[in-house]
Tab-separated table of C-alpha atoms in Angstrom:
chain	number	residue	atom	x	y	z
A	1	MET	CA	0.004	0.001	-0.014
A	2	PRO	CA	1.591	3.295	-1.036
A	3	LEU	CA	2.322	6.305	1.144
A	4	LEU	CA	-0.383	8.937	1.396
A	5	CYS	CA	0.816	12.306	0.065
A	6	SER	CA	-0.441	15.743	-0.772
A	7	THR	CA	0.092	18.009	-3.785
A	8	VAL	CA	0.486	20.995	-1.443
A	9	ILE	CA	4.049	19.923	-0.766
A	10	PRO	CA	6.396	20.923	-3.656
A	11	ALA	CA	8.137	18.234	-5.680
A	12	HIS	CA	11.681	18.961	-4.408
A	13	PHE	CA	10.488	17.581	-1.037
A	14	VAL	CA	9.669	13.994	-0.500
A	15	HIS	CA	7.015	13.256	2.118
A	16	GLY	CA	4.395	10.768	3.073
A	17	PHE	CA	2.046	9.453	5.740
A	18	ALA	CA	2.422	5.727	6.220
A	19	THR	CA	-0.324	3.219	6.823
A	20	ARG	CA	0.111	0.104	9.029
A	21	GLU	CA	1.131	-1.751	5.792
A	22	VAL	CA	4.174	0.380	5.176
A	23	ASP	CA	7.579	0.028	6.750
A	24	LEU	CA	8.461	3.716	6.389
A	25	GLU	CA	11.935	3.470	7.961
A	26	ALA	CA	12.882	0.816	5.402
A	27	ALA	CA	11.417	2.944	2.615
A	28	VAL	CA	13.335	6.043	3.625
A	29	ALA	CA	16.581	4.070	3.944
A	30	ALA	CA	15.967	2.602	0.446
A	31	ALA	CA	15.607	6.130	-0.925
A	32	GLY	CA	19.072	6.973	0.474
A	33	MET	CA	17.780	9.262	3.186
A	34	ARG	CA	18.459	9.273	6.867
A	35	LEU	CA	15.406	9.276	9.079
A	36	TYR	CA	15.168	11.290	12.414
A	37	ARG	CA	12.479	10.918	15.018
A	38	ALA	CA	12.582	11.980	18.605
A	39	ARG	CA	11.153	10.614	21.849
A	40	GLN	CA	7.693	12.103	21.736
A	41	VAL	CA	6.436	13.386	25.044
A	42	HIS	CA	3.257	15.389	23.925
A	43	GLY	CA	5.133	18.712	24.220
A	44	ALA	CA	6.260	21.480	21.904
A	45	GLU	CA	10.009	21.092	21.906
A	46	VAL	CA	11.814	21.577	18.575
A	47	LEU	CA	14.879	19.504	17.649
A	48	GLU	CA	16.914	20.626	14.641
A	49	VAL	CA	19.022	17.887	12.901
A	50	GLY	CA	21.862	18.153	10.458
A	51	PRO	CA	24.335	15.893	8.620
A	52	GLU	CA	26.447	15.397	11.725
A	53	THR	CA	23.460	14.593	13.987
A	54	ASP	CA	23.356	11.004	15.257
A	55	PRO	CA	19.854	9.555	14.693
A	56	ALA	CA	20.233	7.408	17.914
A	57	VAL	CA	20.805	10.535	19.929
A	58	VAL	CA	17.673	12.192	18.593
A	59	ARG	CA	15.601	9.043	19.241
A	60	ALA	CA	16.653	9.248	22.872
A	61	THR	CA	15.882	12.954	23.153
A	62	ASP	CA	12.523	14.426	24.164
A	63	GLY	CA	10.848	16.388	21.417
A	64	ASP	CA	7.646	16.455	19.294
A	65	ILE	CA	8.964	18.568	16.399
A	66	VAL	CA	11.887	17.610	14.228
A	67	LEU	CA	13.312	20.194	11.848
A	68	THR	CA	15.999	20.027	9.190
A	69	ALA	CA	17.393	22.392	6.596
A	70	ALA	CA	19.812	19.775	5.145
A	71	PRO	CA	19.212	17.595	2.040
A	72	ARG	CA	18.619	13.868	2.216
A	73	LEU	CA	17.527	14.011	5.862
A	74	ALA	CA	13.943	13.058	6.777
A	75	ALA	CA	12.138	14.594	9.721
A	76	ALA	CA	9.561	12.176	11.087
A	77	VAL	CA	6.938	11.702	13.815
A	78	ALA	CA	4.959	8.642	14.921
A	79	THR	CA	1.207	8.738	15.550
A	80	ALA	CA	-1.631	6.392	16.484
A	81	ASP	CA	-4.589	8.840	16.680
A	82	CYS	CA	-2.641	12.100	17.283
A	83	VAL	CA	-2.155	14.565	14.404
A	84	PRO	CA	0.950	14.457	12.199
A	85	ILE	CA	1.655	17.754	10.532
A	86	LEU	CA	4.343	18.261	7.903
A	87	LEU	CA	5.690	21.758	7.236
A	88	CYS	CA	8.134	23.127	4.677
A	89	ALA	CA	9.609	26.416	3.519
A	90	PRO	CA	9.845	25.713	-0.183
A	91	ALA	CA	12.112	28.581	-1.191
A	92	HIS	CA	14.530	27.817	1.604
A	93	GLY	CA	14.786	24.023	1.636
A	94	ALA	CA	13.824	23.549	5.237
A	95	CYS	CA	11.107	21.382	6.652
A	96	ALA	CA	9.707	19.996	9.849
A	97	ALA	CA	7.431	17.190	11.195
A	98	VAL	CA	5.137	17.962	14.099
A	99	HIS	CA	3.358	15.596	16.451
A	100	ALA	CA	0.224	17.071	18.107
A	101	GLY	CA	-2.098	15.061	20.315
A	102	TRP	CA	-4.526	17.059	22.459
A	103	ARG	CA	-1.770	18.121	24.772
A	104	GLY	CA	0.452	19.195	21.923
A	105	THR	CA	-2.488	20.946	20.274
A	106	ALA	CA	-3.233	22.834	23.505
A	107	LEU	CA	0.446	23.753	23.724
A	108	ARG	CA	0.270	25.005	20.081
A	109	ALA	CA	3.044	22.708	19.010
A	110	VAL	CA	2.421	23.504	15.342
A	111	HIS	CA	3.056	27.179	16.177
A	112	ALA	CA	6.456	26.181	17.650
A	113	GLY	CA	7.233	24.413	14.323
A	114	VAL	CA	6.137	27.408	12.264
A	115	ARG	CA	8.247	29.796	14.451
A	116	ALA	CA	11.265	27.551	14.255
A	117	LEU	CA	11.094	27.319	10.427
A	118	VAL	CA	10.636	31.096	10.194
A	119	ALA	CA	13.606	31.735	12.524
A	120	ARG	CA	15.788	29.187	10.727
A	121	THR	CA	15.098	30.454	7.188
A	122	GLY	CA	13.855	34.019	7.412
A	123	ALA	CA	10.771	32.952	5.445
A	124	ALA	CA	7.434	34.640	6.084
A	125	PRO	CA	4.733	32.358	7.506
A	126	ALA	CA	2.658	32.904	4.354
A	127	GLU	CA	5.464	31.255	2.365
A	128	LEU	CA	5.246	27.981	4.280
A	129	CYS	CA	3.266	24.937	3.235
A	130	ALA	CA	1.623	22.433	5.610
A	131	VAL	CA	-0.193	19.171	5.375
A	132	ILE	CA	-2.309	17.627	8.143
A	133	GLY	CA	-2.311	13.895	8.050
A	134	PRO	CA	-4.614	11.030	9.122
A	135	CYS	CA	-5.719	11.236	12.797
A	136	ILE	CA	-8.680	10.393	14.929
A	137	CYS	CA	-11.943	12.158	13.788
A	138	PRO	CA	-14.127	14.087	16.166
A	139	ASP	CA	-16.950	11.471	16.034
A	140	CYS	CA	-14.521	8.963	17.482
A	141	TYR	CA	-12.845	11.290	19.961
A	142	GLU	CA	-15.039	11.826	22.992
A	143	VAL	CA	-13.031	13.637	25.598
A	144	GLY	CA	-13.311	14.622	29.273
A	145	ASP	CA	-13.335	17.836	31.142
A	146	GLU	CA	-9.517	18.171	31.386
A	147	VAL	CA	-9.227	18.099	27.545
A	148	VAL	CA	-12.095	20.529	27.150
A	149	GLN	CA	-10.517	22.967	29.562
A	150	GLN	CA	-7.100	22.721	27.841
A	151	LEU	CA	-8.528	23.166	24.316
A	152	ALA	CA	-10.992	25.864	25.346
A	153	PRO	CA	-8.602	28.788	24.570
A	154	LEU	CA	-8.233	27.602	20.981
A	155	ASP	CA	-10.610	28.051	18.084
A	156	GLY	CA	-14.182	27.370	19.092
A	157	ALA	CA	-14.386	24.466	16.603
A	158	ALA	CA	-11.815	22.418	18.620
A	159	VAL	CA	-14.533	20.931	20.823
A	160	ARG	CA	-18.160	20.255	19.961
A	161	ARG	CA	-20.975	18.259	21.457
A	162	GLY	CA	-21.733	14.829	20.063
A	163	PRO	CA	-25.183	13.275	19.624
A	164	ASP	CA	-25.137	12.109	23.258
A	165	GLY	CA	-24.217	15.595	24.510
A	166	ARG	CA	-20.680	14.602	25.427
A	167	PRO	CA	-17.753	16.751	24.314
A	168	HIS	CA	-15.829	15.578	21.218
A	169	ALA	CA	-12.491	17.096	20.125
A	170	ASP	CA	-11.665	17.946	16.559
A	171	LEU	CA	-7.862	17.998	16.481
A	172	ARG	CA	-7.697	18.364	12.702
A	173	GLN	CA	-9.788	21.513	12.736
A	174	ALA	CA	-7.968	22.878	15.755
A	175	ASN	CA	-4.544	22.507	14.091
A	176	ARG	CA	-5.764	23.973	10.819
A	177	ALA	CA	-7.034	26.973	12.834
A	178	LEU	CA	-3.632	27.268	14.470
A	179	LEU	CA	-1.859	27.229	11.136
A	180	LEU	CA	-4.072	29.982	9.868
A	181	ALA	CA	-3.571	31.986	13.053
A	182	ALA	CA	0.254	31.537	12.581
A	183	GLY	CA	-0.030	33.269	9.242
A	184	LEU	CA	-0.177	30.409	6.674
A	185	ALA	CA	-2.383	30.924	3.659
A	186	SER	CA	-5.407	28.664	3.465
A	187	THR	CA	-4.368	27.570	-0.044
A	188	ARG	CA	-1.066	26.343	1.357
A	189	ILE	CA	-2.614	24.039	3.984
A	190	GLY	CA	-3.499	20.549	2.794
A	191	ASP	CA	-5.276	17.575	4.350
A	192	VAL	CA	-4.733	13.935	3.849
A	193	ALA	CA	-7.967	12.535	5.023
A	194	GLY	CA	-8.648	9.422	7.144
A	195	CYS	CA	-9.671	8.606	10.689
A	196	THR	CA	-7.169	6.329	12.386
A	197	ARG	CA	-9.790	4.684	14.540
A	198	CYS	CA	-12.796	4.176	12.241
A	199	ASP	CA	-11.178	3.871	8.778
A	200	PRO	CA	-13.257	1.289	6.937
A	201	ALA	CA	-10.244	-0.654	5.784
A	202	ALA	CA	-8.474	-0.352	9.168
A	203	ARG	CA	-5.421	1.125	7.390
A	204	PHE	CA	-4.024	2.875	10.518
A	205	HIS	CA	-2.858	2.057	14.012
A	206	SER	CA	-5.190	3.515	16.656
A	207	TYR	CA	-4.686	3.733	20.387
A	208	ARG	CA	-8.436	4.321	20.952
A	209	ARG	CA	-9.275	1.220	19.039
A	210	ASP	CA	-6.487	-1.149	19.989
A	211	ARG	CA	-5.069	0.312	23.237
A	212	GLU	CA	-1.752	-1.254	24.281
A	213	ARG	CA	-1.888	-3.739	21.343
A	214	ARG	CA	-1.523	-0.891	18.853
A	215	GLY	CA	1.589	0.119	16.900
A	216	SER	CA	2.156	3.469	15.285
A	217	GLN	CA	2.568	4.896	11.761
A	218	LEU	CA	5.250	7.304	10.707
A	219	ALA	CA	4.893	10.549	8.746
A	220	PHE	CA	7.995	12.154	7.222
A	221	ILE	CA	9.291	15.042	5.056
A	222	GLY	CA	12.742	15.694	3.629
A	223	ARG	CA	14.552	17.481	0.779
A	224	THR	CA	16.184	15.326	-1.904
A	225	VAL	CA	18.795	17.812	-3.042
């Protein structure tokens, strides 16, 4: 099963959202790229990697945003219901992968990724491109009072009431609203659809569905030259 991609990302970047059928680490290695992913802790810490960075060191370092401005390096995050967001500054050759669960969304992790790319490249936010990948849909994501309180300061669409009156979180909409608030143009924000929990073909790993038996899928972005 192929990687899921978006035409919003320019062709000089390679990127993709894996399904449970894809060994993304092997695919990236076969493409001659080095993959970097950090130890995700549901925060908003940015780790920048370069040609001299040891992937094993990054894997043991806390961080939910991986950024690189070097060619043939792939920034990646792992998800199993949380939101993977891929960012790039096309004219400057830099890119980042962001992991945002409800905690990362509340912490505005994607804002941290945008700020880091802007600081690293000098690009304006409106120059950046972003793609939001498969994640849990609001119908499947009933949440409790703690999540409601943490997401309340964000866009009003982040939480809505389900048919049973219980609150449901829309992390995709919340992160799209955060990208717009950060200055990205709506035409430069793409979506790769799919709910990790209720996908009819069960293409994705899902913590809500499988709990401790679940794995995770990777999302990555990198520049080829």
